[in-house]
């Protein structure tokens, strides 16, 4: 299962180039633990118990998967708004002849075509389904993992803390997406 998570991390890392998307897999151990510590009351309990590389790696993977899930939800909302606006306003990208585009130093199309928007929505839905499946697998595995480590970590508390950390970490990203959605309208 960890190998599958590593593969997902490799695939998703290049697409998260935005400065607003938290990078839970690459921050230092101390910074990661500090983020967890500061986001929930009793965060010190988690801080003290994440005392091995394996515990940190599994917790980082969980944070990364939560992060991706929320990121895809934001993308889905933005593209849905774009699609809805384009349908109601009828502003799909017009096609221009290549010769005219070259003559006027423009692209072959302006804006986004209906087909492109639909493809993007399907891609995001596929990514959400895959990420949701991975998240469910991690949440199933989490109680087993936390019960077998010493010192014991409460799996519900850990998953709640990680989710809260991710939501807190995506505040600026959320604001960026809200701004983009407002610009569409």
PDB file of C-alpha atoms in Angstrom:
ATOM      1  CA  UNK A   1       0.000   0.000   0.000  1.00  0.00           C
ATOM      2  CA  UNK A   2       2.824   2.420   0.812  1.00  0.00           C
ATOM      3  CA  UNK A   3       4.295   1.840  -2.673  1.00  0.00           C
ATOM      4  CA  UNK A   4       0.949   2.816  -4.214  1.00  0.00           C
ATOM      5  CA  UNK A   5       0.958   5.982  -2.136  1.00  0.00           C
ATOM      6  CA  UNK A   6       4.486   6.794  -3.236  1.00  0.00           C
ATOM      7  CA  UNK A   7       3.403   6.385  -6.866  1.00  0.00           C
ATOM      8  CA  UNK A   8       0.488   8.750  -6.291  1.00  0.00           C
ATOM      9  CA  UNK A   9       2.815  11.274  -4.684  1.00  0.00           C
ATOM     10  CA  UNK A  10       5.171  11.126  -7.670  1.00  0.00           C
ATOM     11  CA  UNK A  11       2.313  11.649 -10.100  1.00  0.00           C
ATOM     12  CA  UNK A  12       0.693  14.521  -8.267  1.00  0.00           C
ATOM     13  CA  UNK A  13       3.776  16.474  -7.192  1.00  0.00           C
ATOM     14  CA  UNK A  14       4.483  18.073 -10.612  1.00  0.00           C
ATOM     15  CA  UNK A  15       0.930  19.375 -10.925  1.00  0.00           C
ATOM     16  CA  UNK A  16       1.104  21.198  -7.585  1.00  0.00           C
ATOM     17  CA  UNK A  17       3.424  23.991  -8.639  1.00  0.00           C
ATOM     18  CA  UNK A  18       1.165  26.706  -7.216  1.00  0.00           C
ATOM     19  CA  UNK A  19       2.686  28.509  -4.269  1.00  0.00           C
ATOM     20  CA  UNK A  20      -0.646  28.185  -2.480  1.00  0.00           C
ATOM     21  CA  UNK A  21      -0.759  24.366  -2.455  1.00  0.00           C
ATOM     22  CA  UNK A  22       0.848  22.932   0.693  1.00  0.00           C
ATOM     23  CA  UNK A  23       3.607  20.367   0.092  1.00  0.00           C
ATOM     24  CA  UNK A  24       3.296  17.917   2.977  1.00  0.00           C
ATOM     25  CA  UNK A  25       5.648  15.368   1.438  1.00  0.00           C
ATOM     26  CA  UNK A  26       8.590  17.748   1.127  1.00  0.00           C
ATOM     27  CA  UNK A  27       8.555  19.952   4.238  1.00  0.00           C
ATOM     28  CA  UNK A  28      10.992  19.107   7.007  1.00  0.00           C
ATOM     29  CA  UNK A  29       9.922  16.701   9.733  1.00  0.00           C
ATOM     30  CA  UNK A  30      10.052  19.443  12.333  1.00  0.00           C
ATOM     31  CA  UNK A  31       7.943  21.836  10.254  1.00  0.00           C
ATOM     32  CA  UNK A  32       5.396  19.092   9.525  1.00  0.00           C
ATOM     33  CA  UNK A  33       5.093  18.230  13.208  1.00  0.00           C
ATOM     34  CA  UNK A  34       4.840  21.936  14.093  1.00  0.00           C
ATOM     35  CA  UNK A  35       1.969  22.361  11.614  1.00  0.00           C
ATOM     36  CA  UNK A  36       0.126  19.497  13.316  1.00  0.00           C
ATOM     37  CA  UNK A  37       0.952  20.873  16.756  1.00  0.00           C
ATOM     38  CA  UNK A  38      -0.442  24.325  15.997  1.00  0.00           C
ATOM     39  CA  UNK A  39      -3.688  23.343  14.325  1.00  0.00           C
ATOM     40  CA  UNK A  40      -5.440  21.337  17.053  1.00  0.00           C
ATOM     41  CA  UNK A  41      -5.735  21.527  20.818  1.00  0.00           C
ATOM     42  CA  UNK A  42      -3.627  18.778  22.381  1.00  0.00           C
ATOM     43  CA  UNK A  43      -1.431  18.786  19.278  1.00  0.00           C
ATOM     44  CA  UNK A  44       1.527  18.085  21.547  1.00  0.00           C
ATOM     45  CA  UNK A  45       0.213  14.523  21.960  1.00  0.00           C
ATOM     46  CA  UNK A  46       0.704  13.884  18.251  1.00  0.00           C
ATOM     47  CA  UNK A  47       4.012  15.754  18.165  1.00  0.00           C
ATOM     48  CA  UNK A  48       5.497  13.505  20.844  1.00  0.00           C
ATOM     49  CA  UNK A  49       4.206  10.283  19.301  1.00  0.00           C
ATOM     50  CA  UNK A  50       5.442  10.902  15.758  1.00  0.00           C
ATOM     51  CA  UNK A  51       8.905   9.821  16.789  1.00  0.00           C
ATOM     52  CA  UNK A  52       9.951   7.568  13.905  1.00  0.00           C
ATOM     53  CA  UNK A  53      10.446   7.933  10.167  1.00  0.00           C
ATOM     54  CA  UNK A  54       7.738   5.332   9.472  1.00  0.00           C
ATOM     55  CA  UNK A  55       5.137   7.176  11.569  1.00  0.00           C
ATOM     56  CA  UNK A  56       5.979  10.475   9.915  1.00  0.00           C
ATOM     57  CA  UNK A  57       5.907   8.966   6.427  1.00  0.00           C
ATOM     58  CA  UNK A  58       2.461   7.419   6.933  1.00  0.00           C
ATOM     59  CA  UNK A  59       1.114  10.624   8.461  1.00  0.00           C
ATOM     60  CA  UNK A  60       2.568  12.703   5.614  1.00  0.00           C
ATOM     61  CA  UNK A  61       0.958  10.375   3.066  1.00  0.00           C
ATOM     62  CA  UNK A  62      -2.393  10.787   4.788  1.00  0.00           C
ATOM     63  CA  UNK A  63      -1.976  14.576   4.783  1.00  0.00           C
ATOM     64  CA  UNK A  64      -0.999  14.530   1.117  1.00  0.00           C
ATOM     65  CA  UNK A  65      -4.056  12.467   0.178  1.00  0.00           C
ATOM     66  CA  UNK A  66      -6.417  14.755   2.135  1.00  0.00           C
ATOM     67  CA  UNK A  67      -4.680  17.706   0.465  1.00  0.00           C
ATOM     68  CA  UNK A  68      -5.187  16.262  -3.006  1.00  0.00           C
ATOM     69  CA  UNK A  69      -8.835  15.481  -2.308  1.00  0.00           C
ATOM     70  CA  UNK A  70      -9.601  19.047  -1.257  1.00  0.00           C
ATOM     71  CA  UNK A  71      -7.515  20.429  -4.137  1.00  0.00           C
ATOM     72  CA  UNK A  72      -9.506  18.396  -6.675  1.00  0.00           C
ATOM     73  CA  UNK A  73     -12.778  19.527  -5.078  1.00  0.00           C
ATOM     74  CA  UNK A  74     -11.735  23.149  -5.549  1.00  0.00           C
ATOM     75  CA  UNK A  75     -10.809  22.468  -9.172  1.00  0.00           C
ATOM     76  CA  UNK A  76     -14.092  20.677  -9.761  1.00  0.00           C
ATOM     77  CA  UNK A  77     -16.076  23.645  -8.423  1.00  0.00           C
ATOM     78  CA  UNK A  78     -14.112  26.102 -10.568  1.00  0.00           C
ATOM     79  CA  UNK A  79     -14.554  24.098 -13.786  1.00  0.00           C
ATOM     80  CA  UNK A  80     -18.244  23.536 -13.025  1.00  0.00           C
ATOM     81  CA  UNK A  81     -18.707  27.293 -12.657  1.00  0.00           C
ATOM     82  CA  UNK A  82     -16.813  27.853 -15.905  1.00  0.00           C
ATOM     83  CA  UNK A  83     -18.987  25.287 -17.693  1.00  0.00           C
ATOM     84  CA  UNK A  84     -22.231  26.708 -16.258  1.00  0.00           C
ATOM     85  CA  UNK A  85     -21.249  30.256 -17.203  1.00  0.00           C
ATOM     86  CA  UNK A  86     -20.255  29.204 -20.700  1.00  0.00           C
ATOM     87  CA  UNK A  87     -23.545  27.349 -21.218  1.00  0.00           C
ATOM     88  CA  UNK A  88     -25.755  30.169 -19.931  1.00  0.00           C
ATOM     89  CA  UNK A  89     -23.819  32.970 -21.638  1.00  0.00           C
ATOM     90  CA  UNK A  90     -22.977  30.969 -24.762  1.00  0.00           C
ATOM     91  CA  UNK A  91     -19.318  32.009 -24.715  1.00  0.00           C
ATOM     92  CA  UNK A  92     -17.559  28.943 -26.052  1.00  0.00           C
ATOM     93  CA  UNK A  93     -14.260  29.534 -27.806  1.00  0.00           C
ATOM     94  CA  UNK A  94     -14.635  30.387 -31.471  1.00  0.00           C
ATOM     95  CA  UNK A  95     -12.335  28.703 -33.976  1.00  0.00           C
ATOM     96  CA  UNK A  96     -10.275  30.865 -36.327  1.00  0.00           C
ATOM     97  CA  UNK A  97      -8.518  29.781 -39.498  1.00  0.00           C
ATOM     98  CA  UNK A  98      -4.804  29.186 -39.003  1.00  0.00           C
ATOM     99  CA  UNK A  99      -3.956  31.744 -41.681  1.00  0.00           C
ATOM    100  CA  UNK A 100      -6.068  34.416 -39.953  1.00  0.00           C
ATOM    101  CA  UNK A 101      -4.600  33.576 -36.560  1.00  0.00           C
ATOM    102  CA  UNK A 102      -1.082  33.884 -37.975  1.00  0.00           C
ATOM    103  CA  UNK A 103      -1.946  37.137 -39.744  1.00  0.00           C
ATOM    104  CA  UNK A 104      -3.337  38.705 -36.553  1.00  0.00           C
ATOM    105  CA  UNK A 105      -0.772  37.110 -34.234  1.00  0.00           C
ATOM    106  CA  UNK A 106      -3.421  35.251 -32.263  1.00  0.00           C
ATOM    107  CA  UNK A 107      -4.222  31.685 -31.290  1.00  0.00           C
ATOM    108  CA  UNK A 108      -6.459  29.395 -33.289  1.00  0.00           C
ATOM    109  CA  UNK A 109      -9.069  29.620 -30.534  1.00  0.00           C
ATOM    110  CA  UNK A 110      -9.914  32.051 -27.768  1.00  0.00           C
ATOM    111  CA  UNK A 111     -11.066  30.936 -24.352  1.00  0.00           C
ATOM    112  CA  UNK A 112     -11.869  27.253 -23.904  1.00  0.00           C
ATOM    113  CA  UNK A 113     -13.954  24.975 -26.039  1.00  0.00           C
ATOM    114  CA  UNK A 114     -16.880  23.010 -24.657  1.00  0.00           C
ATOM    115  CA  UNK A 115     -15.070  19.763 -25.414  1.00  0.00           C
ATOM    116  CA  UNK A 116     -11.959  20.879 -23.509  1.00  0.00           C
ATOM    117  CA  UNK A 117     -14.012  21.896 -20.466  1.00  0.00           C
ATOM    118  CA  UNK A 118     -15.883  18.584 -20.487  1.00  0.00           C
ATOM    119  CA  UNK A 119     -12.605  16.657 -20.815  1.00  0.00           C
ATOM    120  CA  UNK A 120     -11.136  18.605 -17.906  1.00  0.00           C
ATOM    121  CA  UNK A 121     -14.208  17.886 -15.785  1.00  0.00           C
ATOM    122  CA  UNK A 122     -13.929  14.167 -16.564  1.00  0.00           C
ATOM    123  CA  UNK A 123     -10.220  14.180 -15.711  1.00  0.00           C
ATOM    124  CA  UNK A 124     -10.853  15.913 -12.395  1.00  0.00           C
ATOM    125  CA  UNK A 125     -13.676  13.491 -11.585  1.00  0.00           C
ATOM    126  CA  UNK A 126     -11.370  10.558 -12.333  1.00  0.00           C
ATOM    127  CA  UNK A 127      -8.650  12.078 -10.126  1.00  0.00           C
ATOM    128  CA  UNK A 128     -11.161  12.638  -7.338  1.00  0.00           C
ATOM    129  CA  UNK A 129     -12.426   9.064  -7.553  1.00  0.00           C
ATOM    130  CA  UNK A 130      -8.891   7.668  -7.472  1.00  0.00           C
ATOM    131  CA  UNK A 131      -7.854   9.945  -4.600  1.00  0.00           C
ATOM    132  CA  UNK A 132     -11.036   9.204  -2.658  1.00  0.00           C
ATOM    133  CA  UNK A 133     -10.353   5.474  -3.038  1.00  0.00           C
ATOM    134  CA  UNK A 134      -6.787   5.977  -1.783  1.00  0.00           C
ATOM    135  CA  UNK A 135      -8.036   8.070   1.132  1.00  0.00           C
ATOM    136  CA  UNK A 136     -10.563   5.403   2.104  1.00  0.00           C
ATOM    137  CA  UNK A 137      -7.825   2.753   1.965  1.00  0.00           C
ATOM    138  CA  UNK A 138      -5.594   4.855   4.200  1.00  0.00           C
ATOM    139  CA  UNK A 139      -8.403   5.484   6.677  1.00  0.00           C
ATOM    140  CA  UNK A 140      -9.122   1.737   6.810  1.00  0.00           C
ATOM    141  CA  UNK A 141      -5.434   1.000   7.367  1.00  0.00           C
ATOM    142  CA  UNK A 142      -4.953   3.811   9.926  1.00  0.00           C
ATOM    143  CA  UNK A 143      -6.518   2.151  13.037  1.00  0.00           C
ATOM    144  CA  UNK A 144      -4.511  -1.019  12.422  1.00  0.00           C
ATOM    145  CA  UNK A 145      -1.322   0.974  11.977  1.00  0.00           C
ATOM    146  CA  UNK A 146      -1.855   3.236  15.008  1.00  0.00           C
ATOM    147  CA  UNK A 147      -2.708   0.337  17.336  1.00  0.00           C
ATOM    148  CA  UNK A 148       0.511  -1.474  16.465  1.00  0.00           C
ATOM    149  CA  UNK A 149       2.916   1.407  17.092  1.00  0.00           C
ATOM    150  CA  UNK A 150       4.470   2.391  20.373  1.00  0.00           C
ATOM    151  CA  UNK A 151       3.551   4.762  21.846  1.00  0.00           C
ATOM    152  CA  UNK A 152      -0.092   4.328  20.856  1.00  0.00           C
ATOM    153  CA  UNK A 153      -1.665   7.028  18.656  1.00  0.00           C
ATOM    154  CA  UNK A 154      -5.448   7.512  18.596  1.00  0.00           C
ATOM    155  CA  UNK A 155      -6.345   7.037  14.917  1.00  0.00           C
ATOM    156  CA  UNK A 156      -9.475   9.215  15.032  1.00  0.00           C
ATOM    157  CA  UNK A 157      -7.589  12.041  16.708  1.00  0.00           C
ATOM    158  CA  UNK A 158      -4.716  11.722  14.228  1.00  0.00           C
ATOM    159  CA  UNK A 159      -6.960  11.706  11.144  1.00  0.00           C
ATOM    160  CA  UNK A 160      -8.969  14.665  12.492  1.00  0.00           C
ATOM    161  CA  UNK A 161      -5.777  16.582  13.227  1.00  0.00           C
ATOM    162  CA  UNK A 162      -4.339  15.853   9.787  1.00  0.00           C
ATOM    163  CA  UNK A 163      -7.578  16.887   8.080  1.00  0.00           C
ATOM    164  CA  UNK A 164      -7.707  20.104  10.137  1.00  0.00           C
ATOM    165  CA  UNK A 165      -4.073  20.827   9.244  1.00  0.00           C
ATOM    166  CA  UNK A 166      -4.808  20.357   5.543  1.00  0.00           C
ATOM    167  CA  UNK A 167      -7.895  22.582   5.647  1.00  0.00           C
ATOM    168  CA  UNK A 168      -5.901  25.235   7.489  1.00  0.00           C
ATOM    169  CA  UNK A 169      -3.020  24.876   5.033  1.00  0.00           C
ATOM    170  CA  UNK A 170      -5.315  25.344   2.058  1.00  0.00           C
ATOM    171  CA  UNK A 171      -6.711  28.660   3.261  1.00  0.00           C
ATOM    172  CA  UNK A 172      -4.730  30.721   0.727  1.00  0.00           C
ATOM    173  CA  UNK A 173      -5.466  28.225  -2.046  1.00  0.00           C
ATOM    174  CA  UNK A 174      -9.153  28.454  -1.167  1.00  0.00           C
ATOM    175  CA  UNK A 175      -8.975  32.240  -1.415  1.00  0.00           C
ATOM    176  CA  UNK A 176      -7.234  31.985  -4.799  1.00  0.00           C
ATOM    177  CA  UNK A 177      -9.977  29.708  -6.127  1.00  0.00           C
ATOM    178  CA  UNK A 178     -12.719  31.959  -4.709  1.00  0.00           C
ATOM    179  CA  UNK A 179     -11.088  34.891  -6.502  1.00  0.00           C
ATOM    180  CA  UNK A 180     -10.963  32.921  -9.774  1.00  0.00           C
ATOM    181  CA  UNK A 181     -14.610  31.927  -9.380  1.00  0.00           C
ATOM    182  CA  UNK A 182     -15.580  35.546  -8.681  1.00  0.00           C
ATOM    183  CA  UNK A 183     -13.688  36.677 -11.791  1.00  0.00           C
ATOM    184  CA  UNK A 184     -15.772  34.297 -13.902  1.00  0.00           C
ATOM    185  CA  UNK A 185     -19.011  35.952 -12.815  1.00  0.00           C
TER     186      UNK A 185
END
